[in-house]
Amino acid sequence: MNALNSYRAGPDERGHFGIFGGRYVAETLMPLILDLEKAYEAAKVDPAFKAELEKLNTHYAGRPSPLYFAERLTAELGGAKIYFKRDELNHTGSHKINNVLGQVLLAKRMGKTRVIAETGAGQHGVATATACALFNIPCVVFMGSVDVERQAPNVFRMKMLGAEVRPVTAGSATLKDAMNEALRDWVATVETTFYCIGTVAGPHPYPSMVRDFQSVIGKETREQMMAAEGRLPDTLVACIGGGSNAMGLFHPFLDDKDVRIIGVEAGGKGVHTGEHAASLTGGRPGVLHGNLTYLLQDSDGQITEAHSISAGLDYPGIGPEHAWLKDVGRVEYVSATDDEALAAFQKLSRVEGIIPALEPAHALAHVLKLAPSLPKNNLLVMNLCGRGDKDVFAVAERLGVKL
Amino acid sequence: MSRVTKRFEKLKAEGRAGLITYVTAGDPNLDVSYEILKGLPAAGADLIELGMPFTDPMADGPSIQAAGQRALKAGISMDRTFAMVRRFRAETRDEETPILLMGYYNMIYQRGAQKFCADAKAAGVDGFIIVDLPPEEADQLKPHAEANGLDTVLLTAPTTDAKRLPAVLKFASGFVYFVSVLGITGTKSSTAEAIQGHVARLRTQTKLPIGVGFGIRTPDQAADVARVADAAVVGSAIVERVKAGLDDKGAPKPDLLPGVFSYIRALSEGVRSARRS
């Protein structure tokens, strides 16, 4: 397949996926973003950089993560053969470490002396704080004050790891506001500071760089499925906030036209209620945080607040490559509600002995709906991108259990 | 010739630099915001930047963030912002003071660049300063702005090196806005020496007038800038005077307008006196 009819060729040299993506940032940042792009392009083809990253992935993060056949769940649902890509078993408990190790290595290579990050659920913050501890680089994590409250265990973890956590009270005090504040810090410190973005969004080259680091998920899945079943999977399912775990799983399969690919957004109280975080299902294209993508907004372009039980999906935007994949029809995007995710969270705990994070519980909620309707020989892979330890307090509260 | 260009020619003829004042449209409410806009030229503003409030103003510090929140709470919208400018032109008969809309690109994108430019022109707007539209994306706006005779003021920063500057200048018209500090609006100030060096560097590459902003808070600082640049831009410090004119419940006190205007008169006096000595 050549570049012209490939779904994997983007972005173009200006960072566009169709009309999406780009670099909508203040001029102060622009020269540094161009430097970052150059540094990343050089690192990407440098065997020493690749070798160092692979070494860290293997011996520090614990890759490859297993591809696990969920036999009991498969039997119970009576349809597709369900596999989990166990990225929740990575060091720090989610897929976020895949991207962070790459970016912090790059920061070191660029001679940056300070790293900043935004975080929602705290998983990206914990991963960044972890890598910064490992490389002995000062780290500041911006986190909405609402999230600081609902993800207290991760806040403590970041502090243990030596990072400074700055609560953000502006706006809705969640992930988007944390990102605003990180960008404000970066504009003032750009010469010494590396901004480690946690998802496949932001100005070019972040969406493709983060995708490249996360694609290890999909590459391993291909090999593992070939080894287990002798063929590629039929169906891929992943949850989507900004979309990094999904892009990591999907991207290596985009040109395999027989592989059905489904992204699951956070439907909150239901997309029809207006209280949700499903920007592809319920939003329109617009410009925020350095890129053009689908956003939740009013007719003037004011960003509206997202709602989700999952802090990691509580974001009114989405990575620009997902926006493009929706418009060209390569990937299906659906949503699951808070309640469906909560039910899935409990189900997986009991049936497979795995407590998932609330984020992949959204993907699982869709699997619970979809799998029974698929034939038994349909090989379905769901990215189990995070573990639920961080969520037990929030879920207990929601279920009315006092700890 | 655009109003912006005409105004800078007039300032040049008078042998002085100009004062550019930023206020947020709709802050603290629609009526008082209009009264502020209307009174700016008489208080000494040579050009006006009218901020389009945005929920997520990534390049702005706490003062302008709060002003935008007050305005959104008061019900500002793009239609109402255009209506404010239309009313200003109709009531004041001021056909000389340029009004530039300042803000973020999503406001333009949602209306569509073509319609936004046509609506802006019809309202009496003279151009745009769009914080998150670097030259890499500016080709979306430029043709429509040009077709309507609107200026696109691009920002340059201390990080904009000599190699990159021509790319920025290619899309710039009206004047060049030099962001004098690394950072967001209203948080820190540059030194007169550093500004002088940057302005001299810019002058070797452009004949456009140069305005300097971010971090100018006092008449003395405005005067320092006016000695070397063609205009001094003051935003956060003015917006803070608006806030100082509000009571505990956020309602405007009687001294709000006098407070804002006397501060602008002091800035204007600083700018006007700069080259006299």
XYZ file of C-alpha atoms in Angstrom:
680
model
C 0.000 0.000 0.000
C 1.532 3.366 -0.934
C 1.345 6.597 1.029
C -1.528 7.958 -1.063
C -4.072 5.335 -0.089
C -2.689 4.584 3.363
C -4.417 5.629 6.563
C -1.026 5.669 8.268
C 0.755 8.345 6.214
C -0.308 11.424 8.177
C 0.314 14.049 9.229
C 1.656 16.273 6.438
C 4.718 18.426 7.041
C 2.586 21.118 8.726
C 1.097 18.605 11.095
C -2.305 18.317 9.419
C -4.474 15.196 9.290
C -6.912 16.399 6.625
C -8.162 19.702 8.066
C -7.303 18.623 11.618
C -4.191 19.093 13.746
C -1.800 21.926 12.904
C 0.033 24.333 15.200
C -2.231 26.955 16.773
C 0.094 28.353 19.416
C 1.495 31.691 20.531
C 4.475 32.923 18.554
C 6.656 32.685 21.681
C 6.272 28.890 21.575
C 6.447 28.451 17.823
C 10.245 28.508 17.368
C 10.646 26.020 20.213
C 7.990 23.727 18.793
C 9.911 23.713 15.526
C 13.064 22.798 17.491
C 11.186 19.987 19.192
C 10.015 18.659 15.853
C 13.586 18.671 14.520
C 14.916 16.980 17.649
C 12.225 14.308 17.498
C 12.776 13.620 13.793
C 16.479 13.123 14.512
C 15.888 10.933 17.589
C 13.359 8.765 15.776
C 15.954 7.499 13.312
C 18.843 7.356 15.767
C 19.586 3.693 16.651
C 21.012 4.760 20.037
C 17.753 6.515 20.985
C 15.696 3.529 19.883
C 17.912 1.118 21.763
C 17.727 3.133 24.966
C 13.945 3.384 24.752
C 13.602 -0.327 24.064
C 15.822 -1.146 27.003
C 13.675 1.003 29.302
C 10.467 -0.474 27.897
C 11.712 -3.993 28.564
C 13.508 -3.702 31.874
C 11.807 -0.725 33.506
C 8.224 -0.588 32.217
C 7.908 -4.361 31.834
C 7.029 -4.618 28.166
C 5.787 -6.442 26.255
C 2.528 -6.472 28.168
C 0.639 -9.776 27.874
C -2.150 -10.398 25.404
C -4.536 -12.299 27.649
C -7.421 -14.511 26.536
C -10.335 -13.723 28.864
C -11.845 -17.172 28.850
C -14.492 -16.742 31.537
C -15.783 -13.455 30.167
C -15.840 -14.925 26.662
C -17.851 -17.909 27.877
C -20.248 -15.698 29.776
C -20.920 -13.372 26.839
C -21.107 -16.276 24.394
C -19.824 -14.399 21.326
C -16.499 -13.019 20.215
C -13.265 -14.437 21.592
C -12.119 -11.670 23.915
C -8.491 -10.786 24.463
C -7.175 -8.032 26.705
C -4.010 -6.165 25.916
C -2.770 -5.887 29.489
C -1.224 -2.419 29.515
C -2.517 -2.019 33.054
C 0.371 -4.299 34.089
C 2.984 -1.757 33.018
C 5.043 -0.028 35.666
C 2.911 2.868 37.057
C -0.278 1.043 36.144
C -1.227 2.314 32.718
C -0.137 2.840 29.112
C 1.017 6.370 29.952
C 4.557 5.220 30.740
C 5.102 4.217 27.063
C 4.885 7.825 25.948
C 6.576 9.395 28.944
C 9.765 7.347 28.696
C 10.102 8.464 25.072
C 9.462 12.124 25.793
C 11.660 12.354 28.869
C 14.503 10.671 26.961
C 13.986 13.316 24.280
C 13.974 16.091 26.889
C 17.308 14.836 28.176
C 18.690 14.661 24.650
C 17.570 18.266 24.019
C 19.352 19.442 27.163
C 16.167 20.574 28.920
C 16.488 20.880 32.687
C 12.843 20.866 33.765
C 9.751 18.892 32.737
C 6.124 19.937 33.063
C 2.985 17.908 32.417
C -0.786 18.130 32.704
C -2.811 15.328 34.145
C -6.475 14.371 34.533
C -6.802 11.037 36.295
C -3.235 11.408 37.466
C -1.896 8.465 35.454
C 0.101 10.648 33.080
C 1.252 12.763 36.013
C 2.438 9.687 37.905
C 4.179 8.325 34.811
C 5.919 11.669 34.179
C 6.933 12.007 37.823
C 8.306 8.462 37.643
C 10.425 9.068 34.566
C 11.667 12.370 36.004
C 12.689 10.614 39.213
C 14.548 8.035 37.155
C 16.369 10.693 35.121
C 16.739 13.117 38.036
C 14.915 15.996 36.326
C 12.709 18.442 38.302
C 9.048 17.885 37.447
C 5.927 20.033 37.869
C 2.500 18.496 37.220
C -0.572 20.670 36.649
C -3.824 19.092 37.779
C -7.326 20.512 38.040
C -8.347 20.968 41.668
C -11.468 18.850 41.097
C -9.217 16.023 39.928
C -6.795 16.552 42.813
C -9.738 15.731 45.047
C -11.125 12.735 43.181
C -7.705 11.197 42.450
C -6.031 11.734 45.827
C -3.965 8.497 45.740
C -2.252 9.594 42.523
C -1.526 13.058 43.935
C 0.256 11.404 46.843
C 2.148 9.129 44.449
C 3.414 12.070 42.416
C 4.631 13.803 45.543
C 6.365 10.617 46.748
C 8.155 10.544 43.417
C 9.461 14.040 44.029
C 7.189 15.981 41.686
C 5.473 19.222 42.546
C 1.699 19.057 41.967
C 0.094 22.413 41.187
C -3.699 22.392 41.595
C -5.476 24.497 38.953
C -8.636 26.278 40.054
C -9.398 28.165 36.807
C -12.392 27.269 34.620
C -13.865 23.854 35.353
C -10.715 22.869 37.307
C -10.247 19.672 35.300
C -7.957 18.366 32.555
C -8.485 21.152 30.000
C -7.691 23.787 32.603
C -4.591 21.867 33.682
C -3.482 21.950 30.050
C -4.126 25.725 29.810
C -2.003 26.257 32.901
C 0.788 24.008 31.633
C 0.844 25.992 28.381
C 1.014 29.251 30.368
C 3.951 27.921 32.353
C 5.647 26.731 29.178
C 5.365 30.121 27.440
C 7.309 31.633 30.343
C 9.926 28.888 30.689
C 10.223 27.502 27.184
C 13.982 27.836 26.872
C 14.703 25.404 29.716
C 11.483 23.432 30.052
C 10.164 20.412 28.170
C 6.382 20.059 28.041
C 5.517 16.369 28.235
C 1.978 16.167 26.812
C 0.106 13.051 27.872
C -2.090 12.380 24.895
C -2.214 12.469 21.092
C -3.283 16.134 21.090
C -1.668 19.568 21.191
C 0.352 21.304 18.497
C 2.295 19.289 15.932
C 4.510 17.260 16.493
C 2.836 16.065 19.729
C -0.058 14.091 18.193
C 2.220 12.032 15.957
C 5.074 11.810 18.461
C 2.832 10.497 21.248
C 1.189 8.137 18.762
C 4.580 6.775 17.728
C 5.581 6.100 21.339
C 2.201 4.463 22.074
C 2.194 2.377 18.885
C 4.238 -0.210 20.743
C 0.829 -1.409 22.016
C -0.502 -2.210 18.546
C 2.788 -3.597 17.254
C 3.010 -6.075 20.134
C -0.666 -6.975 19.696
C -0.067 -7.903 16.044
C 2.818 -10.193 16.918
C 1.103 -11.707 19.945
C -2.120 -12.395 18.062
C -0.199 -13.981 15.198
C 1.523 -16.204 17.757
C -1.714 -17.076 19.585
C -4.137 -17.491 16.691
C -2.042 -17.378 13.547
C -3.923 -14.383 12.179
C -4.779 -10.744 12.829
C -7.646 -9.777 15.155
C -11.087 -8.970 13.716
C -12.128 -6.277 16.148
C -10.250 -3.694 18.211
C -11.854 -1.696 21.014
C -10.337 1.068 23.149
C -11.565 3.958 25.249
C -10.934 7.552 24.214
C -10.347 10.714 26.209
C -7.594 12.472 24.302
C -7.103 9.133 22.576
C -3.530 7.973 23.213
C -4.120 4.374 24.272
C -6.588 3.933 21.414
C -4.235 5.442 18.850
C -1.419 3.243 20.145
C -3.510 0.130 19.575
C -5.222 1.244 16.347
C -2.446 2.820 14.322
C -0.515 -0.314 13.335
C -3.822 -1.825 12.079
C -5.275 1.127 10.159
C -4.304 -0.295 6.770
C -5.628 -3.785 7.546
C -9.049 -3.170 6.079
C -10.621 -6.304 7.526
C -9.893 -5.195 11.075
C -12.901 -3.405 12.529
C -11.807 -0.606 14.829
C -13.979 1.008 17.509
C -13.230 3.912 19.844
C -15.415 4.388 22.919
C -15.939 7.902 24.257
C -17.182 8.837 27.707
C -20.944 9.330 27.460
C -21.261 10.713 31.013
C -24.934 10.874 31.942
C -25.823 10.180 28.294
C -24.900 12.117 25.153
C -28.504 13.367 24.848
C -28.261 15.034 28.290
C -25.438 17.345 27.265
C -23.433 16.123 30.284
C -20.781 14.005 28.623
C -17.238 14.039 27.261
C -17.989 12.596 23.815
C -16.453 15.245 21.575
C -16.635 13.152 18.387
C -20.230 12.075 18.932
C -21.498 15.356 20.383
C -19.024 18.053 19.265
C -17.866 20.015 16.207
C -14.469 20.974 14.771
C -12.725 23.908 16.438
C -9.364 25.132 17.745
C -8.103 24.484 21.276
C -4.758 23.635 22.876
C -2.765 24.081 19.704
C -4.778 21.909 17.341
C -7.914 21.848 15.221
C -10.133 18.972 16.263
C -13.632 18.020 17.428
C -14.578 19.997 20.548
C -17.503 20.399 22.889
C -18.443 24.048 22.423
C -21.285 26.509 21.961
C -22.143 28.284 18.703
C -19.679 31.122 19.385
C -16.827 28.706 20.036
C -16.783 28.886 23.838
C -15.617 25.527 25.179
C -18.248 23.757 27.241
C -17.458 21.604 30.231
C -17.051 17.907 29.736
C -18.543 15.469 32.195
C -17.384 11.970 33.000
C -17.070 9.765 36.049
C -13.578 9.097 34.736
C -11.162 11.974 35.288
C -8.965 10.636 32.490
C -11.728 10.982 29.896
C -13.079 14.288 31.207
C -11.790 16.423 28.334
C -13.819 18.439 25.787
C -11.474 17.610 22.884
C -9.858 14.648 21.176
C -6.617 13.987 19.317
C -6.751 15.373 15.750
C -5.911 12.049 14.112
C -9.039 10.531 15.670
C -11.047 13.467 14.298
C -9.699 12.675 10.854
C -10.268 8.909 11.201
C -13.879 9.638 12.127
C -14.408 11.880 9.114
C -12.849 9.435 6.648
C -14.869 6.627 8.243
C -11.970 4.293 9.055
C -12.750 4.074 12.765
C -16.201 3.820 14.397
C -16.724 6.030 17.417
C -19.378 5.190 20.015
C -19.938 6.095 23.644
C -20.597 4.438 27.004
C -22.228 6.150 29.992
C -20.969 6.542 33.561
C -23.383 3.873 34.742
C -22.407 1.405 32.022
C -18.721 1.945 32.868
C -19.407 1.404 36.582
C -21.218 -1.852 35.829
C -18.354 -3.011 33.607
C -15.833 -2.066 36.321
C -17.570 -4.394 38.761
C -18.132 -7.132 36.222
C -14.483 -7.472 35.244
C -13.420 -7.502 38.877
C -15.675 -10.489 39.579
C -15.417 -12.470 36.360
C -11.704 -12.137 35.583
C -10.217 -10.936 38.857
C -8.994 -7.752 37.230
C -9.982 -4.366 38.642
C -9.799 -2.060 35.636
C -9.422 1.708 35.690
C -12.644 3.614 34.982
C -11.243 4.646 31.603
C -10.976 1.155 30.038
C -14.186 0.242 31.905
C -15.838 2.407 29.189
C -14.264 0.268 26.481
C -15.358 -2.844 28.354
C -18.919 -1.525 28.608
C -19.026 -1.487 24.823
C -17.466 -4.942 24.601
C -20.224 -6.234 26.888
C -22.788 -4.872 24.418
C -20.989 -5.894 21.249
C -19.374 -9.283 21.908
C -22.571 -11.371 22.264
C -23.645 -10.330 18.741
C -20.347 -11.416 17.164
C -19.501 -14.958 15.988
C -17.358 -17.151 18.233
C -14.431 -17.010 15.831
C -14.334 -13.202 15.924
C -11.057 -12.267 17.593
C -11.652 -9.146 19.662
C -8.883 -7.199 21.385
C -9.666 -4.610 24.007
C -6.953 -2.351 25.352
C -7.020 -2.705 29.118
C -4.985 0.451 29.422
C -5.049 1.076 33.167
C -5.670 -0.594 36.500
C -8.335 0.511 38.900
C -6.438 0.958 42.163
C -6.655 4.735 41.779
C -10.429 4.549 41.330
C -11.480 2.384 44.254
C -12.269 5.354 46.507
C -14.317 7.163 43.867
C -16.190 3.987 42.924
C -16.875 3.119 46.587
C -18.336 6.579 47.093
C -20.469 6.244 43.992
C -21.732 2.866 45.195
C -22.522 4.326 48.612
C -19.827 2.349 50.444
C -17.969 4.115 53.228
C -14.277 3.132 53.434
C -4.940 53.209 3.498
C -6.261 51.475 6.630
C -7.215 53.367 9.782
C -4.288 51.694 11.535
C -1.771 52.911 8.958
C -3.317 56.397 8.927
C -3.126 56.598 12.701
C 0.554 55.657 12.764
C 1.280 58.242 10.051
C -0.446 60.889 12.125
C 1.556 59.868 15.207
C 4.733 60.080 13.168
C 3.784 63.572 11.983
C 3.231 64.560 15.608
C 6.644 63.173 16.469
C 5.412 60.840 19.165
C 4.557 57.237 19.879
C 1.017 56.019 20.439
C -0.820 54.398 23.321
C -2.697 51.199 22.548
C -5.211 50.236 25.207
C -6.631 46.748 25.666
C -10.014 46.199 27.246
C -12.117 43.030 27.301
C -15.449 43.308 25.486
C -18.302 42.867 27.959
C -16.206 43.465 31.097
C -17.560 44.032 33.720
C -20.953 44.062 31.972
C -22.240 45.015 28.540
C -23.289 48.593 29.389
C -20.232 49.629 31.379
C -17.974 47.942 28.841
C -19.481 50.126 26.123
C -19.021 53.246 28.266
C -15.340 52.338 28.693
C -14.899 51.771 24.959
C -16.602 55.063 24.153
C -14.392 57.031 26.537
C -11.037 55.545 25.534
C -10.089 58.017 22.750
C -10.804 61.066 24.917
C -8.735 59.548 27.742
C -5.759 59.255 25.425
C -5.977 55.899 23.635
C -4.581 56.203 20.104
C -5.563 52.674 19.099
C -7.952 50.254 20.783
C -7.618 46.527 21.258
C -10.953 44.973 22.077
C -10.570 41.533 23.639
C -12.904 38.750 22.530
C -13.450 36.689 25.693
C -12.647 32.988 25.425
C -13.230 30.250 27.976
C -9.668 28.968 27.570
C -7.306 31.937 27.166
C -4.001 30.072 27.176
C -1.759 33.099 26.629
C -3.356 35.281 29.275
C -2.479 35.833 32.906
C -4.918 35.941 35.831
C -6.164 39.543 35.250
C -7.315 39.065 31.670
C -8.577 35.537 32.420
C -10.800 37.000 35.142
C -11.986 39.823 32.870
C -13.014 37.272 30.251
C -14.911 35.285 32.877
C -16.757 38.414 34.041
C -17.679 39.238 30.460
C -18.896 35.740 29.627
C -20.960 35.723 32.808
C -22.437 39.071 31.756
C -23.535 37.506 28.470
C -20.986 38.746 25.951
C -21.055 37.030 22.545
C -19.455 37.697 19.170
C -22.677 39.308 17.897
C -22.703 41.623 20.909
C -19.019 42.426 20.466
C -19.636 43.472 16.865
C -22.695 45.451 18.016
C -20.516 47.348 20.520
C -18.151 48.441 17.763
C -21.025 49.355 15.444
C -22.562 51.491 18.169
C -19.195 53.135 18.904
C -18.791 54.188 15.268
C -22.396 55.392 15.013
C -22.602 57.314 18.295
C -19.160 58.822 18.589
C -18.744 59.567 14.876
C -15.129 58.581 15.508
C -13.919 57.373 12.130
C -10.225 57.646 12.990
C -9.465 55.556 16.081
C -8.618 52.028 14.950
C -10.266 49.139 16.758
C -8.530 45.763 16.610
C -10.154 42.583 17.864
C -7.789 40.528 19.997
C -8.294 36.936 21.018
C -8.168 33.293 19.993
C -8.763 31.704 16.621
C -11.709 29.498 17.586
C -13.978 32.587 17.647
C -13.115 33.177 13.986
C -13.142 29.531 12.975
C -16.668 28.954 14.291
C -18.119 31.823 12.278
C -15.933 30.963 9.295
C -13.034 33.288 8.402
C -14.854 34.756 5.400
C -18.033 35.651 7.280
C -16.121 36.772 10.357
C -14.086 39.244 8.302
C -17.168 40.556 6.487
C -19.064 40.981 9.788
C -16.062 42.656 11.417
C -15.675 45.100 8.532
C -19.376 45.941 8.534
C -19.219 46.653 12.288
C -16.317 49.075 11.924
C -13.459 46.836 13.055
C -10.023 47.514 11.550
C -8.088 44.323 12.108
C -7.136 41.398 14.294
C -4.507 40.249 16.741
C -4.966 36.506 17.083
C -2.745 35.062 19.770
C -2.828 31.426 18.655
C -2.530 31.981 14.905
C 1.174 31.908 14.031
C 2.265 32.393 10.400
C 2.132 28.598 9.976
C -1.695 28.792 10.086
C -2.266 32.449 9.145
C -3.006 31.716 5.476
C -6.530 30.698 6.534
C -7.344 34.219 7.673
C -5.130 36.480 5.596
C -6.962 36.400 2.208
C -10.333 37.147 3.827
C -8.873 39.921 5.981
C -7.206 41.445 2.939
C -10.387 41.236 0.858
C -12.118 43.315 3.545
C -9.270 45.769 4.074
C -8.597 44.464 7.582
C -5.118 44.433 9.090
C -3.590 41.291 10.543
C -1.202 42.245 13.319
C 1.144 39.348 13.977
C 3.060 38.826 17.171
C 6.807 38.520 17.394
C 8.524 37.325 20.548
C 12.025 37.335 21.999
C 12.226 33.744 20.726
C 11.465 34.781 17.124
C 14.925 34.634 15.594
C 16.209 36.437 12.487
C 15.668 33.360 10.341
C 12.022 33.081 11.287
C 11.151 36.779 11.278
C 10.545 37.090 7.487
C 7.888 34.352 7.720
C 6.069 36.342 10.407
C 6.394 39.629 8.537
C 5.005 38.088 5.361
C 1.535 37.970 6.963
C 1.813 41.155 9.065
C 0.081 44.408 8.255
C -0.841 47.546 10.199
C 1.925 47.178 12.735
C 4.141 44.522 14.271
C 3.368 43.562 17.856
C 6.474 42.744 19.837
C 5.757 40.612 22.907
C 8.482 41.934 25.186
C 8.622 39.084 27.680
C 8.628 35.310 27.613
C 5.344 34.640 29.299
C 1.664 35.343 29.532
C -0.019 38.747 29.754
C 0.438 40.937 32.786
C 2.845 38.873 34.844
C 6.336 40.272 34.378
C 8.093 43.220 32.759
C 11.065 43.569 30.467
C 13.830 46.144 30.811
C 14.063 49.277 28.660
C 17.479 48.125 27.377
C 16.242 44.714 26.287
C 13.244 46.253 24.508
C 15.476 48.754 22.735
C 17.679 45.960 21.412
C 14.744 43.914 20.113
C 13.068 46.922 18.479
C 16.311 47.896 16.736
C 16.610 44.331 15.438
C 13.017 44.400 14.141
C 13.557 47.749 12.413
C 16.273 46.265 10.214
C 13.699 43.876 8.746
C 10.448 45.824 8.534
C 9.169 49.270 7.744
C 5.922 48.601 9.617
C 5.414 50.493 12.891
C 6.317 48.520 15.995
C 4.105 48.246 19.062
C 5.477 46.746 22.268
C 3.324 45.042 24.860
C 3.114 42.550 27.779
C 4.171 43.814 31.177
C 3.768 47.604 30.780
C 2.081 48.794 33.967
C 3.183 52.358 34.774
C 3.368 55.698 32.914
C 7.161 55.525 33.274
C 7.346 52.092 31.679
C 5.047 53.293 28.887
C 7.351 56.288 28.386
C 10.413 54.025 28.191
C 8.762 52.020 25.442
C 7.535 55.174 23.671
C 11.119 56.385 23.365
C 12.117 53.457 21.166
C 8.946 51.959 19.700
C 5.989 53.402 17.762
C 3.405 52.404 20.334
C 3.087 51.027 23.853
C 0.359 48.457 24.521
C -1.228 48.287 27.973
C -3.782 45.619 28.819
C -3.699 43.779 32.150
C -3.065 46.956 34.161
C -6.154 48.623 32.634
C -8.278 45.550 33.204
C -7.135 45.576 36.837
C -8.474 49.153 37.136
C -11.835 47.863 35.901
C -11.768 45.200 38.589
C -10.796 47.776 41.228
C -13.997 49.638 40.323
C -16.206 46.697 41.333
C -17.719 46.157 44.762
C -17.632 42.869 46.711
C -20.582 41.541 44.742
C -19.004 42.425 41.418
C -21.251 45.413 40.745
C -19.643 48.552 39.273
C -19.041 51.390 41.747
C -19.527 55.020 40.679
C -15.765 55.579 40.532
C -15.118 52.763 38.021
C -15.132 54.892 34.874
C -13.220 57.853 36.388
C -10.653 55.402 37.801
C -10.084 53.710 34.440
C -9.918 56.943 32.485
C -7.597 58.775 34.880
C -5.200 55.830 34.730
C -5.282 55.886 30.918
C -4.698 59.668 30.944
C -1.593 59.107 33.069
C -0.330 56.439 30.651
C -1.055 58.734 27.721
C 0.834 61.575 29.381
C 3.774 59.199 29.882
C 3.752 58.237 26.218
C 3.356 61.853 25.028
C 6.113 63.198 27.238
C 8.611 60.499 26.302
C 10.303 62.233 23.392
C 9.906 65.808 24.637
C 12.920 65.856 26.889
